[in-house]
Coordinates of C-alpha atoms in Angstrom, one line a residue:
M204 CA 20.7 30.3 100.0
P205 CA 19.0 30.9 96.6
F206 CA 16.3 33.5 96.2
V207 CA 13.0 32.5 94.5
A208 CA 10.9 35.2 92.8
K209 CA 7.3 34.5 91.8
L210 CA 5.9 36.5 88.8
D211 CA 2.3 37.7 88.3
M212 CA 2.3 36.3 84.7
G213 CA 2.1 32.7 86.0
T214 CA 5.7 31.8 85.4
V215 CA 8.1 31.0 88.0
A216 CA 11.8 32.0 87.6
T217 CA 14.4 31.0 90.0
A218 CA 17.4 33.2 90.4
M219 CA 20.2 31.1 91.7
I220 CA 21.9 33.9 93.5
P221 CA 23.9 32.6 96.5
F222 CA 24.1 34.8 99.5
P223 CA 25.9 34.2 102.7
S224 CA 23.6 33.3 105.5
S225 CA 24.9 36.2 107.5
V226 CA 23.7 38.7 105.0
S227 CA 20.2 40.2 105.5
L228 CA 18.4 41.8 102.6
S229 CA 16.4 45.0 102.9
I230 CA 12.8 45.2 101.6
S231 CA 13.9 47.5 98.8
T232 CA 16.6 45.2 97.7
Q233 CA 14.2 42.3 97.7
K234 CA 11.9 44.3 95.4
V235 CA 14.7 45.0 92.9
L236 CA 15.7 41.3 92.8
T237 CA 12.1 40.3 92.4
C238 CA 11.9 42.4 89.2
L239 CA 15.1 41.0 87.7
P240 CA 13.6 37.7 86.5
T241 CA 11.0 39.6 84.4
L242 CA 13.8 40.3 81.9
S243 CA 14.2 36.7 81.0
P244 CA 11.2 36.5 78.6
L245 CA 12.6 39.6 76.8
R246 CA 15.9 37.9 76.3
R247 CA 14.1 34.9 74.9
R248 CA 12.1 37.0 72.4
V249 CA 15.1 38.6 70.6
P250 CA 16.7 35.3 69.3
R251 CA 13.3 34.1 68.2
K252 CA 12.9 37.2 65.9
L253 CA 16.4 36.8 64.6
H254 CA 15.7 33.2 63.7
L255 CA 12.6 34.3 61.9
V256 CA 14.6 36.8 59.9
K257 CA 17.3 34.3 59.0
A258 CA 14.8 31.7 58.0
T259 CA 13.1 34.3 55.7
I260 CA 16.4 35.2 54.1
L261 CA 17.3 31.5 53.6
Q262 CA 13.9 30.8 52.1
D263 CA 14.3 33.7 49.7
K264 CA 17.7 32.4 48.6
E265 CA 16.3 29.0 48.0
E266 CA 13.4 30.4 45.9
D267 CA 15.9 32.5 43.9
K268 CA 18.0 29.3 43.3
V269 CA 15.0 27.4 42.2
E270 CA 14.0 30.2 39.8
Q271 CA 17.6 30.4 38.4
E272 CA 18.2 26.7 37.8
P273 CA 15.5 26.3 35.1
L274 CA 16.9 29.4 33.3
E275 CA 20.5 28.0 33.3
S276 CA 19.2 24.6 32.2
T277 CA 17.2 26.1 29.4
S278 CA 20.2 28.2 28.2
G279 CA 22.5 25.1 28.2
T280 CA 20.0 23.1 26.3
L281 CA 19.5 25.8 23.7
E282 CA 23.3 26.1 23.2
E283 CA 23.6 22.3 22.8
W284 CA 20.8 22.4 20.1
C285 CA 22.6 25.2 18.3
I286 CA 25.8 23.3 18.2
K287 CA 24.1 20.2 16.9
I288 CA 22.4 22.2 14.1
E289 CA 25.6 23.9 13.2
Q290 CA 27.6 20.7 13.0
S291 CA 24.8 18.9 11.1
V292 CA 24.8 21.6 8.4
N293 CA 28.6 21.5 8.2
V294 CA 28.7 17.8 7.8
L295 CA 26.0 17.9 5.1
L296 CA 27.9 20.6 3.1
T297 CA 31.2 18.7 3.4
E298 CA 29.5 15.5 2.2
V299 CA 28.1 17.3 -0.9
V300 CA 31.6 18.7 -1.8
I301 CA 33.2 15.2 -1.3
K302 CA 30.6 13.6 -3.7
I303 CA 31.4 16.3 -6.3
L304 CA 35.1 15.7 -6.0
D305 CA 34.7 11.9 -6.1
A306 CA 32.7 12.2 -9.3
L307 CA 35.2 14.5 -11.0
Y308 CA 38.5 13.3 -9.7
R309 CA 38.2 9.6 -9.0
D310 CA 41.6 8.6 -10.6
R311 CA 43.2 12.0 -11.0
H312 CA 44.9 12.4 -7.7
Y313 CA 47.2 15.4 -8.2
A314 CA 44.4 17.4 -9.8
R315 CA 42.1 16.6 -6.9
F316 CA 44.8 17.6 -4.4
Y317 CA 45.3 20.9 -6.3
V318 CA 41.5 21.6 -6.0
L319 CA 41.6 20.6 -2.3
E320 CA 44.6 22.9 -1.5
T321 CA 43.1 25.8 -3.4
I322 CA 39.9 25.5 -1.3
A323 CA 41.6 24.6 2.0
R324 CA 43.5 27.9 2.4
V325 CA 40.4 30.1 1.8
P326 CA 38.9 29.9 5.3
Y327 CA 42.1 31.4 6.8
F328 CA 41.8 34.4 4.5
A329 CA 38.2 34.8 5.5
F330 CA 39.0 34.6 9.2
M331 CA 41.7 37.2 8.9
S332 CA 39.5 39.5 6.9
V333 CA 36.7 39.5 9.5
L334 CA 39.2 39.9 12.4
H335 CA 40.9 42.8 10.6
M336 CA 37.4 44.4 10.3
Y337 CA 36.8 43.9 14.0
E338 CA 40.2 45.5 14.8
S339 CA 39.3 48.5 12.7
F340 CA 36.2 49.1 14.8
G341 CA 38.1 48.4 18.1
W342 CA 36.2 45.2 18.7
W343 CA 39.2 42.8 18.6
R344 CA 42.7 43.0 20.0
R345 CA 43.9 39.4 20.1
A346 CA 47.0 39.1 17.9
D347 CA 47.4 35.3 18.4
Y348 CA 44.4 34.5 16.1
L349 CA 45.8 36.6 13.3
K350 CA 49.3 35.1 13.7
V351 CA 48.1 31.5 13.7
H352 CA 45.6 31.9 10.9
F353 CA 48.3 33.5 8.7
A354 CA 50.7 30.7 9.5
E355 CA 47.9 28.2 8.5
S356 CA 47.4 30.0 5.2
W357 CA 51.2 30.0 4.6
N358 CA 51.3 26.2 5.2
E359 CA 48.4 25.6 2.8
L360 CA 50.0 27.8 0.2
H361 CA 53.1 25.6 0.1
H362 CA 50.9 22.5 -0.2
L363 CA 49.3 24.2 -3.2
L364 CA 52.8 25.1 -4.7
I365 CA 53.8 21.4 -4.3
M366 CA 50.7 20.2 -6.2
E367 CA 51.3 22.8 -8.9
E368 CA 54.9 21.5 -9.3
L369 CA 53.5 18.0 -9.6
G370 CA 51.2 19.1 -12.4
G371 CA 47.9 19.2 -10.6
N372 CA 46.9 22.5 -12.3
S373 CA 47.8 21.5 -15.8
M374 CA 44.2 21.5 -17.1
W375 CA 42.2 24.7 -17.4
F376 CA 39.0 23.1 -16.2
D377 CA 40.7 22.2 -12.9
R378 CA 41.9 25.8 -12.4
L379 CA 38.5 27.2 -13.3
L380 CA 36.6 24.9 -10.9
A381 CA 39.0 25.4 -8.0
Q382 CA 39.2 29.2 -8.3
H383 CA 35.4 29.7 -8.6
I384 CA 34.7 27.3 -5.7
A385 CA 37.3 29.3 -3.7
I386 CA 35.5 32.6 -4.4
F387 CA 32.1 31.2 -3.3
Y388 CA 33.7 29.6 -0.3
Y389 CA 35.4 32.8 0.8
F390 CA 32.2 34.9 1.0
M391 CA 30.3 32.0 2.6
T392 CA 33.0 31.7 5.3
V393 CA 33.0 35.4 5.9
I394 CA 29.3 35.5 6.6
M395 CA 29.4 32.3 8.6
Y396 CA 32.3 33.5 10.7
A397 CA 30.6 36.8 11.4
V398 CA 27.4 35.1 12.5
S399 CA 29.0 32.1 14.4
A400 CA 32.8 31.8 14.6
R401 CA 32.3 28.4 16.2
M402 CA 30.4 27.1 13.2
A403 CA 33.0 28.4 10.7
Y404 CA 35.8 26.8 12.7
H405 CA 33.9 23.5 12.8
F406 CA 33.3 23.6 9.0
S407 CA 37.0 24.2 8.4
E408 CA 37.8 21.2 10.7
C409 CA 35.5 19.0 8.6
V410 CA 37.4 20.1 5.4
E411 CA 40.8 19.4 7.1
K412 CA 39.6 16.0 8.3
H413 CA 38.6 15.1 4.7
A414 CA 42.0 16.3 3.4
Y415 CA 43.8 14.2 6.0
S416 CA 41.7 11.1 5.1
T417 CA 42.3 11.7 1.4
Y418 CA 46.1 11.9 1.8
D419 CA 46.2 8.9 4.1
K420 CA 44.4 6.8 1.6
F421 CA 46.6 8.0 -1.2
I422 CA 49.8 7.1 0.8
T423 CA 48.4 3.6 1.5
L424 CA 47.6 3.1 -2.1
K425 CA 50.7 4.5 -3.8
G426 CA 53.3 4.3 -1.0
E427 CA 55.9 2.1 -2.7
E428 CA 55.7 4.1 -5.9
L429 CA 56.1 7.4 -4.1
K430 CA 59.2 6.2 -2.3
S431 CA 61.0 5.9 -5.7
L432 CA 60.1 9.5 -6.8
P433 CA 62.1 12.6 -5.9
A434 CA 60.7 15.3 -3.6
P435 CA 59.7 18.6 -5.2
E436 CA 62.2 21.5 -4.6
V437 CA 59.6 23.7 -3.0
A438 CA 58.8 21.0 -0.4
I439 CA 62.5 20.6 0.5
K440 CA 62.9 24.3 1.0
Y441 CA 59.7 24.7 3.1
Y442 CA 60.2 21.8 5.4
T443 CA 64.0 21.8 5.9
E444 CA 65.5 25.2 5.0
G445 CA 65.3 28.8 6.2
D446 CA 63.2 30.2 9.1
L447 CA 60.7 27.7 10.3
Y448 CA 58.9 30.1 12.6
L449 CA 55.7 30.0 10.6
F450 CA 55.9 26.2 10.3
D451 CA 55.8 26.0 14.1
E452 CA 53.2 28.7 14.5
F453 CA 50.2 26.9 13.0
Q454 CA 50.8 23.8 15.2
T455 CA 49.2 25.1 18.3
S456 CA 49.0 21.7 20.0
R457 CA 52.8 21.3 20.3
A458 CA 55.8 23.4 21.4
P459 CA 58.0 25.1 18.8
C460 CA 60.9 23.2 17.2
T461 CA 59.4 19.8 18.3
R462 CA 58.5 18.7 14.8
R463 CA 61.1 18.7 12.0
P464 CA 60.0 16.4 9.2
K465 CA 62.4 14.6 6.9
V466 CA 62.1 15.1 3.1
E467 CA 64.0 12.4 1.2
N468 CA 61.4 11.4 -1.4
L469 CA 57.9 12.1 -2.6
Y470 CA 56.5 9.7 0.0
D471 CA 58.0 11.8 2.8
V472 CA 56.4 14.9 1.3
F473 CA 52.9 13.4 1.3
V474 CA 53.4 12.0 4.8
N475 CA 54.3 15.6 5.9
I476 CA 51.3 17.1 4.2
R477 CA 49.0 14.5 5.8
D478 CA 50.5 15.3 9.2
D479 CA 50.0 19.0 8.5
E480 CA 46.3 18.5 7.9
A481 CA 46.1 16.7 11.3
E482 CA 47.7 19.7 13.0
H483 CA 45.1 22.0 11.2
C484 CA 42.3 19.8 12.6
K485 CA 43.7 20.2 16.2
T486 CA 43.9 24.0 15.8
M487 CA 40.4 24.3 14.4
K488 CA 39.1 22.2 17.2
A489 CA 40.8 24.5 19.8
C490 CA 39.3 27.5 18.1
Q491 CA 35.7 26.3 18.6
T492 CA 36.1 27.2 22.3
H493 CA 36.1 31.0 22.4
G494 CA 39.4 32.5 23.6
N495 CA 41.1 29.1 23.7
L496 CA 43.6 29.7 20.9
R497 CA 47.1 30.8 21.7
S498 CA 50.2 31.1 19.6
P499 CA 52.9 28.5 20.4
H500 CA 55.3 31.4 20.6
S501 CA 53.3 33.4 23.1
Q502 CA 53.7 33.3 26.8
P503 CA 50.4 32.6 28.7
A504 CA 50.8 35.6 31.0
T505 CA 52.0 38.1 28.4
T506 CA 50.2 41.4 28.6
R507 CA 52.8 43.7 27.0
D508 CA 54.5 43.6 23.6
E509 CA 58.3 43.8 23.0
S510 CA 58.3 47.6 23.3
G511 CA 56.7 47.4 26.7
C512 CA 53.3 48.8 25.5
P513 CA 50.2 47.2 27.2
L514 CA 48.2 44.8 25.0
S515 CA 44.4 45.1 25.0
E516 CA 42.4 41.9 25.4
A517 CA 39.2 43.1 23.6
D518 CA 37.5 40.4 21.7
C519 CA 34.0 39.2 20.6
E520 CA 32.4 35.9 19.5
G521 CA 30.5 37.3 16.5
I522 CA 29.3 40.5 15.0
V523 CA 26.3 40.8 17.3
D524 CA 28.5 40.4 20.3
C525 CA 31.0 42.9 18.8
I526 CA 28.3 45.6 18.3
K527 CA 27.1 45.0 21.9
N528 CA 30.7 45.4 23.2
S529 CA 31.4 48.5 21.1
V530 CA 29.5 50.7 23.6
T531 CA 32.1 50.0 26.2
P532 CA 35.5 51.6 25.6
V533 CA 38.5 49.3 25.4
K534 CA 40.6 49.3 28.6
T535 CA 44.3 48.5 28.7
K536 CA 46.0 47.2 31.7

């Protein structure tokens, strides 16, 4: 039958300890069993303390979370405002340049294209100059950017050669204007790229969008006339002959060897140039997300070069970030 123990503390604890009816308990055994229930309150106190500790920890975590959320929200809002300001400035600058070109070259298409192509290749020189400086200081070790930007400048060079063959640089004023704008544009882009690579890439995207729009309007306006004219020799060689590695390299949105334009007349040449400008826009758009650019010829998981040497992945988003990272030595995997 069960044994019932009464406590002095006013609580009653029942110890359901079955004993055979034939067993008789001694007085000392009864005292020991009488003391056993007094452990029950102690067992109830420990979990209560643990629950208090857990609740305190959870409360601290919730407070930390509440404190961190406004900071993250503020940081995101600030970055959004910076992007809006950068893009607004770029759009304003682009519109000013377009108005100047419209006033000077309303009906002189080839001269306008010559000026455009002289200007359009400048940003890639500026990007490579800054990246080479970063490499010299050990701040940058991403070869894909240099490869792609050189391929872009190589493409724009051949656009320029085509316009020269078509007579776009025949007047000294056009050469003078294009070359002096290019000098100013180069130093402006170097400074812009060092401060904010994202802003520099967006500005270049705006220029390439204008170039695409300009060529598209020209093709619509003069399409039938262009189909009756022969293609320049430099265009035939660039698009159809020799090693097309660099032609594939600047088109980061597509796999190599997937675009092989035809060149049968002058119309085809301008269609190819227009499509090239569209590919430049896509590449510049990809560059605005830091670390997002990759050469079409590079494997995603490549960490070693052809000789088996490890490749470093050091990079930075701007000169301030580069200086901050320079205190940490570059590690190779």
